[in-house]
C-alpha positions as MATLAB code, in Angstrom:
seq = 'MSSDASNIRTADQVIRSGIAGGVAGCVAKTVVAPLDRVKILFQASNPEYQKYAGTWSGAFRAGMRIYRDTGVLGLFQGHSVTLLRIFPYAAVKFMAYDQVHDLLMPTRAHETNIRRFSAGAISGAISVLFTYPLELLRVRMAFDTIHGSASGKPMRPSCLRTARLIYAEGSAQPSAVPITRELFHTFPLLKFYRGFTVSLVGIVPYAGTAFLTWGYLRAAFVPVGPNGRPRATPLADLGIGAFSGALAQTVSYPFEVVRRRMQVGGLTQPGRWLRWGETVRAIWTRGGARGFFVGLSIGYLKIVPMNAMSFAVWQGMKRLLDL';
ca = [
      14.190   -0.096   33.489;
      12.308   -1.721   30.485;
      11.130    1.799   29.541;
      14.532    3.284   29.307;
      15.798    0.175   27.378;
      12.881    0.942   24.967;
      13.996    4.723   24.345;
      17.256    3.510   23.823;
      16.471    0.984   21.422;
      14.362    3.552   19.650;
      17.122    6.362   19.405;
      19.498    3.649   18.090;
      16.958    2.700   15.513;
      16.637    6.488   14.503;
      20.289    6.749   14.278;
      20.875    3.690   12.197;
      18.012    4.704    9.968;
      19.815    8.116    9.349;
      22.810    6.488    8.456;
      21.145    4.021    5.985;
      19.627    6.731    4.319;
      22.566    9.046    4.119;
      24.731    6.086    2.632;
      22.057    5.386    0.089;
      21.797    9.336   -0.985;
      25.505    9.579   -1.379;
      26.002    6.478   -3.486;
      22.937    7.190   -5.591;
      24.146   10.832   -6.369;
      27.517    9.805   -7.306;
      26.435    7.683   -9.865;
      24.682   10.275  -11.586;
      26.854   13.268  -10.932;
      28.069   14.111  -14.233;
      24.465   13.759  -15.555;
      23.390   16.330  -12.830;
      26.028   18.850  -13.898;
      24.623   18.942  -17.278;
      21.291   19.089  -16.303;
      21.595   22.007  -14.140;
      23.564   23.895  -16.860;
      20.607   23.234  -19.068;
      17.791   24.126  -16.299;
      19.453   27.311  -15.481;
      20.177   28.299  -19.281;
      23.974   28.851  -18.876;
      24.753   30.642  -22.302;
      27.588   28.534  -23.040;
      25.766   25.186  -22.983;
      22.179   26.404  -23.927;
      22.903   25.321  -27.593;
      23.225   21.560  -26.424;
      19.846   21.601  -24.628;
      16.706   19.593  -25.662;
      18.059   16.308  -26.985;
      19.795   13.296  -25.589;
      22.691   13.704  -28.291;
      23.152   17.502  -26.818;
      23.556   16.334  -23.383;
      26.057   13.806  -24.281;
      27.877   16.746  -26.292;
      27.624   19.112  -23.457;
      29.297   16.290  -21.281;
      32.002   15.931  -23.670;
      32.681   19.438  -23.820;
      32.807   19.647  -20.280;
      35.454   16.725  -20.286;
      37.610   18.365  -23.027;
      37.492   21.780  -21.143;
      38.202   20.634  -17.623;
      38.752   16.881  -17.584;
      36.985   14.599  -15.398;
      36.866   16.867  -12.155;
      34.764   19.074  -14.291;
      32.246   16.507  -14.680;
      31.892   16.444  -10.855;
      32.279   20.106  -10.390;
      30.420   20.775   -7.074;
      30.000   17.152   -6.188;
      32.076   17.586   -3.077;
      29.178   20.118   -1.827;
      26.731   17.427   -3.179;
      28.034   14.933   -1.082;
      28.134   17.491    1.999;
      24.640   18.249    1.347;
      23.095   14.630    0.465;
      24.350   12.661    3.367;
      22.430   14.960    5.840;
      19.468   15.739    3.310;
      19.028   12.027    2.483;
      19.530   11.042    6.129;
      16.911   13.427    7.504;
      14.264   12.458    4.672;
      14.628    8.675    5.241;
      14.846    8.923    8.973;
      11.880   11.226    8.863;
       9.956    9.194    6.544;
      10.398    6.115    8.758;
       9.226    7.961   11.852;
       6.276    9.526   10.225;
       5.570    6.360    8.428;
       5.294    4.493   11.754;
       3.204    7.353   13.041;
       0.831    7.679   10.302;
       0.672    3.717    9.483;
       1.588    1.760   12.528;
       0.382   -1.404   10.733;
      -0.395   -2.551    7.169;
      -3.840   -2.059    7.603;
      -3.383    1.683    8.109;
      -1.543    2.099    5.003;
      -3.650    4.124    2.489;
      -2.228    6.229   -0.583;
      -2.909    9.545    0.994;
      -0.939    8.520    4.202;
       1.705    7.256    1.963;
       1.882   10.630    0.111;
       1.629   12.466    3.259;
       4.536   10.652    4.856;
       6.760   11.156    1.896;
       5.747   14.886    1.475;
       6.294   15.667    5.433;
       9.871   13.923    5.177;
      10.840   15.518    2.040;
       9.969   19.193    3.515;
      11.821   18.393    6.705;
      14.897   17.511    4.849;
      14.874   20.480    2.465;
      14.428   22.858    5.346;
      17.589   21.956    7.120;
      19.965   21.283    4.096;
      18.954   24.186    1.607;
      21.913   26.345    1.893;
      24.327   23.446    0.858;
      21.790   22.746   -2.161;
      22.367   26.323   -3.197;
      25.970   26.232   -2.954;
      26.016   22.906   -4.977;
      23.807   24.487   -7.849;
      26.032   27.736   -8.052;
      29.063   25.657   -8.251;
      27.676   23.361  -10.895;
      26.241   26.405  -13.003;
      29.550   28.528  -12.768;
      32.373   27.906  -15.385;
      36.264   28.329  -15.031;
      37.244   31.968  -14.405;
      40.650   33.640  -15.017;
      42.381   34.622  -11.885;
      44.574   37.908  -11.455;
      47.715   35.705  -12.075;
      46.208   34.688  -15.483;
      45.747   30.998  -14.212;
      42.202   29.251  -14.499;
      40.346   29.351  -11.222;
      37.802   26.574  -10.378;
      34.848   27.534   -8.335;
      35.223   26.501   -4.911;
      32.849   26.155   -2.116;
      34.288   28.503    0.068;
      34.596   31.076   -2.751;
      30.967   30.534   -3.863;
      29.821   31.033   -0.293;
      31.471   34.285   -0.240;
      30.246   35.540   -3.238;
      26.461   34.563   -2.346;
      27.013   36.268    1.085;
      28.245   39.461   -0.845;
      25.455   39.631   -3.380;
      23.221   42.843   -3.227;
      25.754   44.621   -1.198;
      26.390   47.455   -3.551;
      23.696   47.427   -6.123;
      21.630   51.000   -5.806;
      19.103   49.768   -8.368;
      18.071   46.840   -6.290;
      14.409   46.621   -4.870;
      14.352   48.508   -1.652;
      12.503   45.716    0.247;
      14.886   43.153   -0.851;
      18.125   45.159   -0.239;
      16.490   45.599    3.284;
      15.925   41.979    3.758;
      19.513   41.055    2.471;
      21.036   43.574    4.977;
      18.989   42.846    7.917;
      19.204   38.982    7.338;
      22.229   38.233    4.999;
      21.838   34.474    5.527;
      18.518   34.532    3.626;
      20.823   34.800    0.557;
      21.361   31.155    0.973;
      17.579   30.576    0.460;
      17.143   32.046   -3.027;
      14.359   29.795   -4.476;
      13.563   27.937   -1.242;
       9.885   28.604   -1.546;
       9.329   26.989   -4.805;
      11.662   24.260   -3.641;
       9.685   23.617   -0.556;
       6.540   23.714   -2.726;
       8.207   21.461   -5.508;
       9.371   18.829   -2.792;
       5.784   18.116   -1.628;
       4.724   16.439   -5.132;
       8.047   14.929   -5.749;
       8.836   13.101   -2.327;
       5.097   12.548   -1.799;
       4.546   10.884   -5.378;
       8.102    8.893   -5.078;
       6.854    7.188   -1.665;
       3.257    6.983   -2.573;
       4.382    4.838   -5.602;
       7.025    3.140   -3.661;
       4.835    2.275   -0.800;
       1.757    1.208   -3.250;
       3.902   -1.004   -5.466;
       5.642   -2.817   -2.651;
       2.267   -3.579   -1.147;
       1.018   -4.726   -4.478;
       3.657   -6.839   -5.718;
       6.155   -7.638   -2.914;
       4.957  -10.638   -0.957;
       5.105  -10.338    2.920;
       7.181  -13.366    5.097;
       6.143  -15.011    8.019;
       7.391  -12.077   10.088;
       5.304   -9.534    8.769;
       7.971   -7.846    6.788;
       8.158   -7.450    2.827;
      10.318  -10.141    1.048;
      11.746   -7.865   -1.365;
      14.852   -8.449   -3.418;
      17.613   -5.968   -4.432;
      16.208   -6.380   -8.280;
      12.660   -5.490   -7.008;
      13.844   -2.568   -5.007;
      15.888   -1.216   -7.988;
      12.636   -1.540  -10.328;
      10.408   -0.004   -8.056;
      12.655    2.773   -7.128;
      13.157    3.397  -10.598;
       9.601    3.838  -11.419;
       8.752    5.783   -8.527;
      11.395    8.309   -9.424;
      10.616    8.451  -12.971;
       6.746    9.475  -12.005;
       7.698   11.818   -9.263;
      10.256   13.592  -11.698;
       7.290   14.185  -14.168;
       5.060   15.518  -11.591;
       7.528   17.802   -9.956;
       9.889   19.017  -12.927;
       8.116   22.597  -13.556;
       9.046   23.332  -10.093;
      12.467   22.228  -10.419;
      13.160   24.480  -13.408;
      11.637   27.572  -11.664;
      13.842   26.953   -8.626;
      16.802   26.525  -10.573;
      16.356   29.813  -12.155;
      15.511   31.435   -9.022;
      18.891   30.175   -7.369;
      20.965   31.406   -9.934;
      19.303   34.717  -10.139;
      22.031   36.011   -7.659;
      24.605   35.707  -10.558;
      22.531   37.553  -13.226;
      20.809   39.827  -10.967;
      22.844   39.989   -7.604;
      20.860   42.768   -6.197;
      17.408   41.399   -6.417;
      15.457   38.372   -5.087;
      13.706   36.775   -8.199;
      10.142   36.116   -7.215;
       7.795   33.433   -8.528;
       5.720   35.298  -10.991;
       8.377   36.974  -12.915;
      10.669   33.738  -13.026;
       7.492   31.791  -14.384;
       6.866   34.637  -16.851;
      10.502   34.685  -18.083;
      10.459   31.077  -18.630;
       7.015   30.978  -20.448;
       8.460   34.032  -22.615;
      11.420   32.434  -23.562;
      10.271   28.938  -24.187;
       6.377   28.670  -23.511;
       5.173   25.330  -21.972;
       8.141   23.371  -23.117;
      10.459   26.029  -20.841;
       9.187   24.335  -17.803;
      10.396   20.744  -19.123;
      13.776   21.943  -20.524;
      16.190   18.967  -19.506;
      13.648   16.510  -18.632;
      14.720   13.949  -20.886;
      18.370   14.067  -19.170;
      16.357   14.319  -16.096;
      14.839   10.858  -16.739;
      18.361    9.731  -17.456;
      19.674   11.005  -14.075;
      16.629   10.387  -11.775;
      15.596    6.823  -12.753;
      19.060    5.218  -11.981;
      19.549    7.637   -8.926;
      16.091    6.729   -7.536;
      16.707    3.168   -8.164;
      19.856    3.254   -6.546;
      18.779    5.486   -3.547;
      15.780    3.116   -2.795;
      17.776   -0.279   -3.004;
      20.799    0.911   -1.243;
      18.550    2.319    1.423;
      16.725   -1.116    1.758;
      20.024   -2.942    1.466;
      21.494   -0.630    4.468;
      18.386   -1.149    6.520;
      18.787   -5.013    6.055;
      22.484   -4.679    6.985;
      21.899   -2.726    9.931;
      18.924   -4.850   11.139;
      16.112   -2.276   10.723;
];
């Protein structure tokens, strides 16, 4: 009887942990959605916006151009897919982190930096595996611009239209690499995993560093109450989350740039699956070492408040849900 009750409580805690993480992710992403749109345009070298890249003022001017051309909705283009993706992504990530954390570090005495890093990296990898196709849809919609339709009216990219375009890529290009064409023909859903390998590799340093820094700073600066739980305030959560995000962004940013280029490769070379090597060489040829950090300044502008809000709302939701 008690064993069953314990299992029910554990399942209930897992569900509440997922809800807390999902809500935190949605709030954080909504706060920085306009910056995210501009950053994707810069990273993927959209020809219409590349002239603005490289400066803070350029990011502002790019945002103003989007607003002038398409209004407020243009700044949030692709955000509906972002929310569809971020809730399960953040829910799985934070839920997995809680479980892996308890497994690797059942008590504070077991907490080490390598275990903190491992818990974050594992949870990040699990979340990417399950939600990557939605991430690809979001990037494609953010990268795309308004097109004219047969009726002459501007046609805004939609989730369904973008998914259809991705699914159809490579179906009629005779010059495509044979192996890639065969893969696309046999496993068409692979088209929704363009850039997945570099994303999976990139999430390890990002999530690992973020949760390592988060755990280390909380252990070092947040006092523990009589019940053994950290007595963090929302302000402390915001500050630690912001610093964790900035450090994680710096470590993993080159992977993110390569991933974005591979994700939008279907638009520039629809019949091919861009590989790591050629993508890295293309970035190096065009911009050298700085090419791997294009948009990093706006990345900080986005990631610092996003991570601050994400960690703070996550902790606030956990307190609200009695976790």
